[in-house]
Tab-separated table of C-alpha atoms in Angstrom:
chain	number	residue	atom	x	y	z
E	1	MET	CA	29.548	5.129	27.275
E	2	ALA	CA	25.858	5.255	25.888
E	3	ILE	CA	23.814	1.807	26.537
E	4	PHE	CA	23.178	-0.521	23.399
E	5	THR	CA	19.486	-1.544	23.250
E	6	LYS	CA	18.672	-4.269	21.075
E	7	PRO	CA	14.996	-3.717	19.474
E	8	ARG	CA	12.500	-5.878	20.292
E	9	ILE	CA	10.773	-7.189	17.821
E	10	ILE	CA	11.999	-8.617	14.487
E	11	GLY	CA	10.326	-8.603	10.902
E	12	ALA	CA	10.372	-12.189	8.607
E	13	SER	CA	11.598	-9.769	6.129
E	14	LEU	CA	14.860	-9.130	8.230
E	15	ALA	CA	15.439	-12.334	9.714
E	16	PHE	CA	15.453	-13.519	6.863
E	17	ILE	CA	18.399	-12.437	5.951
E	18	LEU	CA	20.383	-12.614	9.451
E	19	LEU	CA	19.707	-16.568	8.744
E	20	ILE	CA	21.780	-16.075	5.988
E	21	GLY	CA	24.392	-14.494	8.356
E	22	ALA	CA	24.484	-16.467	10.928
E	23	GLY	CA	24.923	-19.324	7.247
E	24	PHE	CA	21.886	-20.750	7.606
E	25	GLY	CA	22.597	-20.517	3.820
E	26	ASN	CA	20.492	-24.070	3.497
E	27	ALA	CA	18.062	-23.559	5.787
E	28	VAL	CA	14.298	-24.154	5.939
E	29	VAL	CA	12.694	-21.735	7.859
E	30	THR	CA	9.375	-24.408	9.303
E	31	SER	CA	6.333	-23.077	9.723
E	32	PRO	CA	2.330	-24.080	9.903
E	33	LEU	CA	2.265	-23.620	6.130
E	34	ASN	CA	3.507	-26.454	5.220
E	35	ASP	CA	-0.295	-27.590	5.852
E	36	GLN	CA	-1.013	-24.623	3.828
E	37	ILE	CA	0.746	-25.373	0.901
E	38	ASN	CA	-0.466	-28.964	0.941
E	39	GLU	CA	-3.729	-28.617	1.122
E	40	ALA	CA	-2.578	-26.333	-1.899
E	41	SER	CA	-1.024	-27.704	-3.835
E	42	GLU	CA	-3.778	-30.025	-3.611
E	43	LYS	CA	-6.635	-28.121	-5.470
E	44	LEU	CA	-3.278	-26.982	-7.332
E	45	SER	CA	-3.313	-29.633	-8.972
E	46	ALA	CA	-7.014	-30.765	-9.362
E	47	LEU	CA	-7.796	-27.644	-10.928
E	48	GLN	CA	-4.901	-27.577	-13.146
E	49	ASN	CA	-5.608	-31.238	-14.482
E	50	ARG	CA	-9.284	-30.865	-14.990
E	51	ARG	CA	-7.908	-27.822	-17.351
E	52	ALA	CA	-5.682	-29.897	-18.874
E	53	MET	CA	-8.722	-32.582	-19.838
E	54	LEU	CA	-10.339	-30.083	-20.983
E	55	GLN	CA	-7.327	-28.234	-23.146
E	56	ALA	CA	-7.408	-31.592	-24.912
E	57	ALA	CA	-11.229	-32.729	-25.690
E	58	ALA	CA	-11.598	-28.606	-26.224
E	59	ASN	CA	-9.361	-27.692	-29.080
E	60	LYS	CA	-9.342	-24.323	-30.768
E	61	GLU	CA	-11.340	-23.628	-28.002
E	62	SER	CA	-9.867	-24.687	-25.014
E	63	ASP	CA	-9.439	-21.370	-23.107
E	64	ARG	CA	-12.816	-19.712	-23.465
E	65	THR	CA	-14.227	-23.866	-22.746
E	66	VAL	CA	-12.012	-24.093	-19.776
E	67	GLU	CA	-13.135	-21.014	-18.993
E	68	GLU	CA	-17.397	-21.702	-19.107
E	69	ALA	CA	-16.214	-25.219	-17.488
E	70	SER	CA	-14.014	-24.022	-14.215
E	71	GLY	CA	-14.198	-20.801	-14.280
E	72	LEU	CA	-9.993	-19.705	-14.474
E	73	ASN	CA	-9.445	-17.658	-17.187
E	74	MET	CA	-6.132	-17.233	-17.506
E	75	GLN	CA	-6.375	-12.942	-18.669
E	76	ARG	CA	-8.114	-12.185	-16.004
E	77	LYS	CA	-4.409	-13.864	-13.336
E	78	SER	CA	-1.661	-11.909	-15.818
E	79	THR	CA	-4.285	-9.706	-14.398
E	80	ASP	CA	-3.845	-10.278	-11.020
E	81	ASP	CA	-0.098	-10.791	-11.340
E	82	ALA	CA	0.588	-7.501	-13.634
E	83	GLU	CA	-1.434	-5.403	-9.960
E	84	ILE	CA	0.440	-8.026	-7.295
E	85	THR	CA	3.765	-7.344	-8.686
E	86	PRO	CA	4.103	-3.878	-8.049
E	87	LEU	CA	4.132	-5.124	-4.344
E	88	PHE	CA	6.565	-7.980	-3.599
E	89	LYS	CA	9.236	-5.208	-5.259
E	90	LEU	CA	8.108	-3.124	-3.298
E	91	ILE	CA	7.753	-4.406	-0.149
E	92	THR	CA	10.922	-7.164	-1.122
E	93	THR	CA	13.703	-4.228	-2.162
E	94	TRP	CA	15.083	-2.757	0.313
E	95	SER	CA	19.570	-1.492	1.551
E	96	SER	CA	18.673	0.627	4.086
E	97	GLY	CA	16.403	0.818	7.380
E	98	ASP	CA	15.309	4.570	6.272
E	99	GLN	CA	14.234	2.373	2.824
E	100	TYR	CA	12.822	-0.377	4.430
E	101	ARG	CA	10.281	2.551	6.553
E	102	ASP	CA	9.691	4.202	3.381
E	103	ALA	CA	8.795	0.303	1.139
E	104	ARG	CA	6.458	-0.237	4.637
E	105	THR	CA	4.026	3.407	4.060
E	106	ARG	CA	3.861	3.015	0.743
E	107	ALA	CA	2.655	-0.679	0.976
E	108	MET	CA	0.007	0.606	2.585
E	109	HIS	CA	-0.963	3.782	1.245
E	110	ASP	CA	-0.713	2.479	-2.191
E	111	PHE	CA	-1.809	-0.712	-1.228
E	112	ASN	CA	-4.535	-0.946	1.136
E	113	ILE	CA	-2.906	-2.428	3.364
E	114	SER	CA	-3.907	-2.552	7.278
E	115	LYS	CA	-1.273	-1.337	10.078
E	116	ASP	CA	-2.683	-4.711	12.198
E	117	SER	CA	-2.497	-7.117	8.510
E	118	PRO	CA	-0.322	-9.932	9.092
E	119	LEU	CA	1.623	-9.245	5.778
E	120	MET	CA	2.947	-6.200	7.655
E	121	SER	CA	2.506	-7.063	10.985
E	122	ASP	CA	3.992	-9.783	11.410
E	123	TYR	CA	6.902	-9.519	7.799
E	124	MET	CA	7.307	-6.656	7.589
E	125	PRO	CA	7.109	-4.558	11.370
E	126	GLU	CA	7.265	-1.349	12.438
E	127	LEU	CA	10.791	-1.066	12.094
E	128	SER	CA	12.178	0.148	16.512
E	129	ASP	CA	15.514	2.194	16.561
E	130	PHE	CA	17.411	2.321	18.957
E	131	THR	CA	21.523	3.806	20.514
E	132	GLY	CA	24.085	1.869	19.370
E	133	VAL	CA	27.206	2.373	20.734
E	134	ASP	CA	28.620	5.275	19.755
E	135	GLY	CA	25.669	6.328	21.111
E	136	LYS	CA	23.431	7.369	18.034
E	137	LYS	CA	19.973	5.834	16.699
E	138	THR	CA	20.092	3.826	14.435
E	139	ASN	CA	18.486	0.556	13.542
E	140	GLN	CA	18.278	-3.512	13.136
E	141	ILE	CA	18.921	-3.143	9.525
E	142	ASP	CA	21.935	-0.254	9.301
E	143	VAL	CA	23.365	-1.952	11.705
E	144	GLN	CA	23.515	-5.541	10.418
E	145	HIS	CA	24.222	-3.703	6.699
E	146	VAL	CA	21.469	-5.984	4.967
E	147	SER	CA	19.894	-6.190	1.962
E	148	MET	CA	16.874	-7.604	0.091
E	149	GLU	CA	15.745	-6.893	-3.842
E	150	PHE	CA	13.814	-8.625	-5.446
E	151	SER	CA	14.680	-11.056	-8.459
E	152	ASN	CA	11.464	-12.810	-9.765
E	153	MET	CA	8.533	-14.310	-8.864
E	154	LYS	CA	5.574	-17.284	-10.232
E	155	SER	CA	2.425	-17.309	-9.490
E	156	TYR	CA	-0.601	-20.400	-9.243
E	157	VAL	CA	-4.434	-20.287	-9.143
E	158	THR	CA	-5.374	-22.123	-5.772
E	159	ASP	CA	-8.819	-21.300	-5.606
E	160	ILE	CA	-11.675	-19.745	-7.394
E	161	ASN	CA	-15.120	-18.386	-5.366
E	162	ALA	CA	-17.306	-15.843	-7.309
E	163	ASP	CA	-15.062	-13.425	-8.731
E	164	LYS	CA	-12.222	-14.338	-6.652
E	165	TYR	CA	-8.850	-15.531	-7.173
E	166	SER	CA	-6.465	-16.719	-4.090
E	167	TYR	CA	-3.421	-17.480	-4.488
E	168	MET	CA	0.121	-19.086	-3.703
E	169	THR	CA	2.677	-16.868	-5.729
E	170	PHE	CA	6.573	-18.118	-4.892
E	171	VAL	CA	8.550	-14.040	-4.731
E	172	THR	CA	12.817	-14.941	-5.174
E	173	VAL	CA	14.798	-12.359	-3.513
E	174	LYS	CA	18.260	-12.155	-2.865
E	175	GLY	CA	19.520	-10.562	0.535
E	176	LYS	CA	22.818	-9.890	1.379
E	177	THR	CA	25.529	-9.408	4.504
E	178	LEU	CA	27.301	-6.667	5.277
E	179	LYS	CA	29.869	-9.626	5.746
E	180	GLY	CA	29.336	-10.422	2.035
E	181	ASP	CA	27.395	-13.156	2.786
E	182	SER	CA	24.584	-13.841	0.858
E	183	ALA	CA	21.776	-16.178	-0.452
E	184	ASP	CA	18.255	-16.772	-2.521
E	185	GLY	CA	15.242	-17.672	-0.444
E	186	THR	CA	11.846	-17.995	-2.065
E	187	GLN	CA	9.071	-15.787	0.358
E	188	VAL	CA	5.299	-18.010	-0.575
E	189	PHE	CA	3.016	-15.640	-0.209
E	190	THR	CA	-0.938	-16.683	0.049
E	191	TYR	CA	-2.823	-14.012	-0.903
E	192	ASP	CA	-7.392	-13.711	-2.001
E	193	MET	CA	-7.880	-10.768	-5.469
E	194	ASN	CA	-11.521	-10.128	-6.178
E	195	MET	CA	-12.484	-8.837	-9.762
E	196	LYS	CA	-11.060	-5.388	-8.888
E	197	HIS	CA	-7.527	-6.374	-8.468
E	198	GLN	CA	-8.148	-5.844	-4.858
E	199	VAL	CA	-5.799	-7.582	-2.799
E	200	SER	CA	-6.663	-8.459	1.062
E	201	ASN	CA	-5.552	-12.077	3.038
E	202	ILE	CA	-1.981	-11.771	1.959
E	203	ARG	CA	0.238	-13.611	4.617
E	204	VAL	CA	4.451	-14.458	3.639
E	205	PHE	CA	5.863	-17.471	4.932
E	206	ASN	CA	9.833	-17.561	4.480
E	207	SER	CA	12.924	-20.906	3.678
E	208	LEU	CA	16.206	-20.696	1.788
E	209	LYS	CA	17.703	-22.280	0.131
């Protein structure tokens, strides 16, 4: 008789879907992100307030004045968003083990992300195969028949240091399970981008709603 051996590692992306299947559609995954969100929110609020004051004072030259005074270039932010969106779509859209693995490989190759980075090691680790009850090799995604799909994203600049912009971005995804359960959830990403729009220090935390 075949031995059913479960894999040891479940990434945060897969854990998100399994929570839906377990009936936690209204749960929130708590983590050390709370303190980080609070700190980033304070920086974001201060930056937005400063921008609003400068815009009110500068009238027609507001964008230029804001950029000179605060360093916040909205065109730069738009370009950063355009560069990072394909990565978010890639790693949050899959419906099989093969698609998950392909997305993981492409993310590391196309965006120069190390396999030892928190994004790959914690959020999207290598998917392990195991022997199912039928004696065939399978994996947690294919056994559970789970999937994830990108919906939209909203980014916020939380800090500016020389040419480096720090972001907190909320990516809305839809997860589905074999039983037909589904829920929208938020993947909270934090990361830095330099003037060349290269991303670094990516971290992600999950919440369900």
